[in-house]
PDB file of C-alpha atoms and ligand atoms in Angstrom:
ATOM      1  CA  UNK A   1      -8.134  -0.723 -25.988  1.00  0.00           C
ATOM      2  CA  UNK A   2     -10.589  -3.082 -24.318  1.00  0.00           C
ATOM      3  CA  UNK A   3      -9.089  -6.164 -22.699  1.00  0.00           C
ATOM      4  CA  UNK A   4     -10.031  -9.837 -22.705  1.00  0.00           C
ATOM      5  CA  UNK A   5     -11.074 -10.507 -19.092  1.00  0.00           C
ATOM      6  CA  UNK A   6     -10.603 -14.262 -19.542  1.00  0.00           C
ATOM      7  CA  UNK A   7      -6.803 -13.945 -19.929  1.00  0.00           C
ATOM      8  CA  UNK A   8      -4.449 -14.660 -17.003  1.00  0.00           C
ATOM      9  CA  UNK A   9      -3.388 -11.761 -14.761  1.00  0.00           C
ATOM     10  CA  UNK A  10      -0.729  -9.505 -16.334  1.00  0.00           C
ATOM     11  CA  UNK A  11       1.819  -8.264 -13.778  1.00  0.00           C
ATOM     12  CA  UNK A  12       2.731  -5.380 -16.120  1.00  0.00           C
ATOM     13  CA  UNK A  13      -0.713  -3.727 -16.021  1.00  0.00           C
ATOM     14  CA  UNK A  14      -0.798  -0.102 -14.900  1.00  0.00           C
ATOM     15  CA  UNK A  15      -2.605  -0.764 -11.603  1.00  0.00           C
ATOM     16  CA  UNK A  16      -0.119  -3.514 -10.677  1.00  0.00           C
ATOM     17  CA  UNK A  17       2.593  -0.879 -11.175  1.00  0.00           C
ATOM     18  CA  UNK A  18       0.653   1.576  -8.997  1.00  0.00           C
ATOM     19  CA  UNK A  19       0.332  -1.081  -6.258  1.00  0.00           C
ATOM     20  CA  UNK A  20       4.102  -1.698  -6.416  1.00  0.00           C
ATOM     21  CA  UNK A  21       4.759   2.040  -6.136  1.00  0.00           C
ATOM     22  CA  UNK A  22       6.356   2.221  -9.593  1.00  0.00           C
ATOM     23  CA  UNK A  23       3.839   4.809 -10.837  1.00  0.00           C
ATOM     24  CA  UNK A  24       2.576   7.693  -8.661  1.00  0.00           C
ATOM     25  CA  UNK A  25      -1.056   8.052  -7.723  1.00  0.00           C
ATOM     26  CA  UNK A  26      -3.214  10.394  -5.652  1.00  0.00           C
ATOM     27  CA  UNK A  27      -4.151   8.010  -2.839  1.00  0.00           C
ATOM     28  CA  UNK A  28      -7.460   8.536  -1.044  1.00  0.00           C
ATOM     29  CA  UNK A  29      -7.420   5.436   1.183  1.00  0.00           C
ATOM     30  CA  UNK A  30      -5.381   2.287   1.723  1.00  0.00           C
ATOM     31  CA  UNK A  31      -5.707  -0.796   3.929  1.00  0.00           C
ATOM     32  CA  UNK A  32      -4.590  -4.431   3.768  1.00  0.00           C
ATOM     33  CA  UNK A  33      -7.179  -5.315   1.116  1.00  0.00           C
ATOM     34  CA  UNK A  34      -7.651  -2.207  -1.030  1.00  0.00           C
ATOM     35  CA  UNK A  35      -6.143   0.954  -2.483  1.00  0.00           C
ATOM     36  CA  UNK A  36      -8.293   3.922  -3.537  1.00  0.00           C
ATOM     37  CA  UNK A  37      -6.982   6.772  -5.682  1.00  0.00           C
ATOM     38  CA  UNK A  38      -8.218   9.530  -7.972  1.00  0.00           C
ATOM     39  CA  UNK A  39      -8.822   8.593 -11.608  1.00  0.00           C
ATOM     40  CA  UNK A  40      -6.292  10.293 -13.902  1.00  0.00           C
ATOM     41  CA  UNK A  41      -9.056  11.274 -16.353  1.00  0.00           C
ATOM     42  CA  UNK A  42     -12.091  12.092 -14.171  1.00  0.00           C
ATOM     43  CA  UNK A  43     -15.544  11.637 -15.704  1.00  0.00           C
ATOM     44  CA  UNK A  44     -17.346  13.394 -12.807  1.00  0.00           C
ATOM     45  CA  UNK A  45     -16.358  16.102 -10.265  1.00  0.00           C
ATOM     46  CA  UNK A  46     -15.332  13.231  -7.968  1.00  0.00           C
ATOM     47  CA  UNK A  47     -14.048  10.071  -9.666  1.00  0.00           C
ATOM     48  CA  UNK A  48     -12.228   7.595  -7.443  1.00  0.00           C
ATOM     49  CA  UNK A  49     -10.987   4.112  -8.327  1.00  0.00           C
ATOM     50  CA  UNK A  50     -10.853   1.359  -5.708  1.00  0.00           C
ATOM     51  CA  UNK A  51      -8.740  -1.714  -6.443  1.00  0.00           C
ATOM     52  CA  UNK A  52      -8.075  -4.887  -4.469  1.00  0.00           C
ATOM     53  CA  UNK A  53      -4.463  -5.581  -3.487  1.00  0.00           C
ATOM     54  CA  UNK A  54      -4.698  -9.131  -4.826  1.00  0.00           C
ATOM     55  CA  UNK A  55      -4.059 -10.068  -8.446  1.00  0.00           C
ATOM     56  CA  UNK A  56      -7.549 -10.213  -9.980  1.00  0.00           C
ATOM     57  CA  UNK A  57      -8.276  -9.345 -13.606  1.00  0.00           C
ATOM     58  CA  UNK A  58     -11.916  -8.381 -13.144  1.00  0.00           C
ATOM     59  CA  UNK A  59     -15.026  -8.627 -10.991  1.00  0.00           C
ATOM     60  CA  UNK A  60     -15.572 -12.063 -12.503  1.00  0.00           C
ATOM     61  CA  UNK A  61     -12.119 -13.305 -11.487  1.00  0.00           C
ATOM     62  CA  UNK A  62     -12.417 -11.699  -8.029  1.00  0.00           C
ATOM     63  CA  UNK A  63     -15.887 -13.008  -7.220  1.00  0.00           C
ATOM     64  CA  UNK A  64     -14.863 -16.532  -8.288  1.00  0.00           C
ATOM     65  CA  UNK A  65     -11.393 -16.779  -6.710  1.00  0.00           C
ATOM     66  CA  UNK A  66     -10.876 -14.230  -3.911  1.00  0.00           C
ATOM     67  CA  UNK A  67     -11.208 -15.292  -0.279  1.00  0.00           C
ATOM     68  CA  UNK A  68     -14.157 -14.193   1.825  1.00  0.00           C
ATOM     69  CA  UNK A  69     -11.770 -11.904   3.734  1.00  0.00           C
ATOM     70  CA  UNK A  70     -10.570 -10.250   0.522  1.00  0.00           C
ATOM     71  CA  UNK A  71     -14.111  -9.794  -0.776  1.00  0.00           C
ATOM     72  CA  UNK A  72     -15.386  -8.483   2.542  1.00  0.00           C
ATOM     73  CA  UNK A  73     -12.421  -6.154   2.945  1.00  0.00           C
ATOM     74  CA  UNK A  74     -12.740  -4.798  -0.572  1.00  0.00           C
ATOM     75  CA  UNK A  75     -16.496  -4.199  -0.404  1.00  0.00           C
ATOM     76  CA  UNK A  76     -16.109  -2.462   2.962  1.00  0.00           C
ATOM     77  CA  UNK A  77     -13.286  -0.315   1.552  1.00  0.00           C
ATOM     78  CA  UNK A  78     -15.474   0.885  -1.345  1.00  0.00           C
ATOM     79  CA  UNK A  79     -18.224   1.870   1.079  1.00  0.00           C
ATOM     80  CA  UNK A  80     -15.754   3.511   3.455  1.00  0.00           C
ATOM     81  CA  UNK A  81     -14.192   5.620   0.714  1.00  0.00           C
ATOM     82  CA  UNK A  82     -17.557   6.909  -0.496  1.00  0.00           C
ATOM     83  CA  UNK A  83     -18.720   7.590   3.072  1.00  0.00           C
ATOM     84  CA  UNK A  84     -15.528   9.428   4.040  1.00  0.00           C
ATOM     85  CA  UNK A  85     -15.738  11.523   0.856  1.00  0.00           C
ATOM     86  CA  UNK A  86     -19.218  12.703   1.905  1.00  0.00           C
ATOM     87  CA  UNK A  87     -20.917  11.034  -1.033  1.00  0.00           C
ATOM     88  CA  UNK A  88     -23.737   9.207   0.753  1.00  0.00           C
ATOM     89  CA  UNK A  89     -26.080  12.130   1.280  1.00  0.00           C
ATOM     90  CA  UNK A  90     -25.805  13.621  -2.254  1.00  0.00           C
ATOM     91  CA  UNK A  91     -25.467  10.166  -3.798  1.00  0.00           C
ATOM     92  CA  UNK A  92     -22.928   8.335  -5.908  1.00  0.00           C
ATOM     93  CA  UNK A  93     -22.599   5.693  -8.615  1.00  0.00           C
ATOM     94  CA  UNK A  94     -20.475   2.536  -8.697  1.00  0.00           C
ATOM     95  CA  UNK A  95     -19.231   0.927 -11.910  1.00  0.00           C
ATOM     96  CA  UNK A  96     -17.058  -2.098 -12.594  1.00  0.00           C
ATOM     97  CA  UNK A  97     -16.353  -2.909 -16.235  1.00  0.00           C
ATOM     98  CA  UNK A  98     -15.667  -6.543 -17.151  1.00  0.00           C
ATOM     99  CA  UNK A  99     -14.123  -7.421 -20.478  1.00  0.00           C
ATOM    100  CA  UNK A 100     -14.462  -6.380 -24.067  1.00  0.00           C
ATOM    101  CA  UNK A 101     -18.065  -5.235 -24.447  1.00  0.00           C
ATOM    102  CA  UNK A 102     -17.875  -3.110 -21.270  1.00  0.00           C
ATOM    103  CA  UNK A 103     -14.679  -1.478 -22.592  1.00  0.00           C
ATOM    104  CA  UNK A 104     -12.588  -2.494 -19.574  1.00  0.00           C
ATOM    105  CA  UNK A 105      -9.145  -1.040 -20.318  1.00  0.00           C
ATOM    106  CA  UNK A 106      -7.062  -2.009 -17.279  1.00  0.00           C
ATOM    107  CA  UNK A 107      -6.875  -5.756 -16.514  1.00  0.00           C
ATOM    108  CA  UNK A 108      -6.875  -5.384 -12.707  1.00  0.00           C
ATOM    109  CA  UNK A 109     -10.292  -5.208 -11.004  1.00  0.00           C
ATOM    110  CA  UNK A 110     -11.322  -1.644 -10.271  1.00  0.00           C
ATOM    111  CA  UNK A 111     -14.554  -0.127  -9.047  1.00  0.00           C
ATOM    112  CA  UNK A 112     -15.228   3.416 -10.228  1.00  0.00           C
ATOM    113  CA  UNK A 113     -16.939   5.773  -7.746  1.00  0.00           C
ATOM    114  CA  UNK A 114     -18.558   8.791  -9.408  1.00  0.00           C
ATOM    115  CA  UNK A 115     -20.056  11.698  -7.468  1.00  0.00           C
ATOM    116  CA  UNK A 116     -20.224  15.481  -7.187  1.00  0.00           C
ATOM    117  CA  UNK A 117     -23.150  16.345  -9.451  1.00  0.00           C
ATOM    118  CA  UNK A 118     -26.491  14.851 -10.523  1.00  0.00           C
ATOM    119  CA  UNK A 119     -25.355  11.943 -12.686  1.00  0.00           C
ATOM    120  CA  UNK A 120     -28.627  11.450 -14.532  1.00  0.00           C
ATOM    121  CA  UNK A 121     -30.122   8.106 -15.436  1.00  0.00           C
ATOM    122  CA  UNK A 122     -27.767   5.226 -16.065  1.00  0.00           C
ATOM    123  CA  UNK A 123     -26.777   5.171 -19.719  1.00  0.00           C
ATOM    124  CA  UNK A 124     -25.711   2.153 -21.712  1.00  0.00           C
ATOM    125  CA  UNK A 125     -24.386   3.525 -24.991  1.00  0.00           C
ATOM    126  CA  UNK A 126     -23.006   1.609 -27.880  1.00  0.00           C
TER     127      UNK A 126
HETATM  128  P1  LIG B   1     -11.875   0.962 -17.317  1.00  0.00           P
HETATM  129  O1  LIG B   1     -12.240   1.477 -18.678  1.00  0.00           O
HETATM  130  O2  LIG B   1     -10.820  -0.128 -17.391  1.00  0.00           O
HETATM  131  O3  LIG B   1     -13.065   0.581 -16.486  1.00  0.00           O
HETATM  132  O4  LIG B   1     -11.248   2.190 -16.542  1.00  0.00           O
HETATM  133  C1  LIG B   1      -9.874   2.427 -16.422  1.00  0.00           C
HETATM  134  C2  LIG B   1      -9.697   3.755 -15.737  1.00  0.00           C
HETATM  135  O5  LIG B   1      -8.366   3.855 -15.315  1.00  0.00           O
HETATM  136  C3  LIG B   1      -9.992   4.967 -16.622  1.00  0.00           C
HETATM  137  O6  LIG B   1     -11.021   5.755 -16.044  1.00  0.00           O
HETATM  138  C4  LIG B   1      -8.655   5.697 -16.691  1.00  0.00           C
HETATM  139  O7  LIG B   1      -8.788   7.107 -16.710  1.00  0.00           O
HETATM  140  C5  LIG B   1      -7.942   5.204 -15.443  1.00  0.00           C
HETATM  141  N1  LIG B   1      -6.487   5.187 -15.541  1.00  0.00           N
HETATM  142  C6  LIG B   1      -5.745   4.651 -16.556  1.00  0.00           C
HETATM  143  N2  LIG B   1      -4.434   4.797 -16.296  1.00  0.00           N
HETATM  144  C7  LIG B   1      -4.344   5.424 -15.093  1.00  0.00           C
HETATM  145  C8  LIG B   1      -3.247   5.849 -14.306  1.00  0.00           C
HETATM  146  O8  LIG B   1      -2.074   5.672 -14.640  1.00  0.00           O
HETATM  147  N3  LIG B   1      -3.538   6.476 -13.128  1.00  0.00           N
HETATM  148  C9  LIG B   1      -4.819   6.671 -12.716  1.00  0.00           C
HETATM  149  N4  LIG B   1      -4.992   7.293 -11.547  1.00  0.00           N
HETATM  150  N5  LIG B   1      -5.889   6.287 -13.441  1.00  0.00           N
HETATM  151  C10 LIG B   1      -5.646   5.674 -14.617  1.00  0.00           C
END
């Protein structure tokens, strides 16, 4: 179910539980600002999620409230993960859903990284 990205942060969301180690994940990369792990339901041959360690509901919340260090660290982590996975030369796609109309399901900011095959033109389907 799509979430309302204007609501306060919910400590019981699934990615908060992953960050606390309460739910297992297949970690790709971790540093002080970010955790990257494989999506449980991959939509491409490579589908990695990168999340900030701070409590941010969405890109909107993060871009408005996170510190410059958090934003810089997170953006660098996304690039690092894609680079280390060998995605730069073949190419990759980033996606961050925000709120109801985007169908954001988990209310903790996450950037999807898709790669591993030609992804075609960007589609916006209703
Ligand atoms: P959204 O629709 O919010 O942008 O994407 C949420 C993503 O989180 C989906 O691609 C979904 O497969 C993934 N996801 C949901 N629950 C879990 C989980 O427990 N573990 C992992 N690794 N991914 C999850």
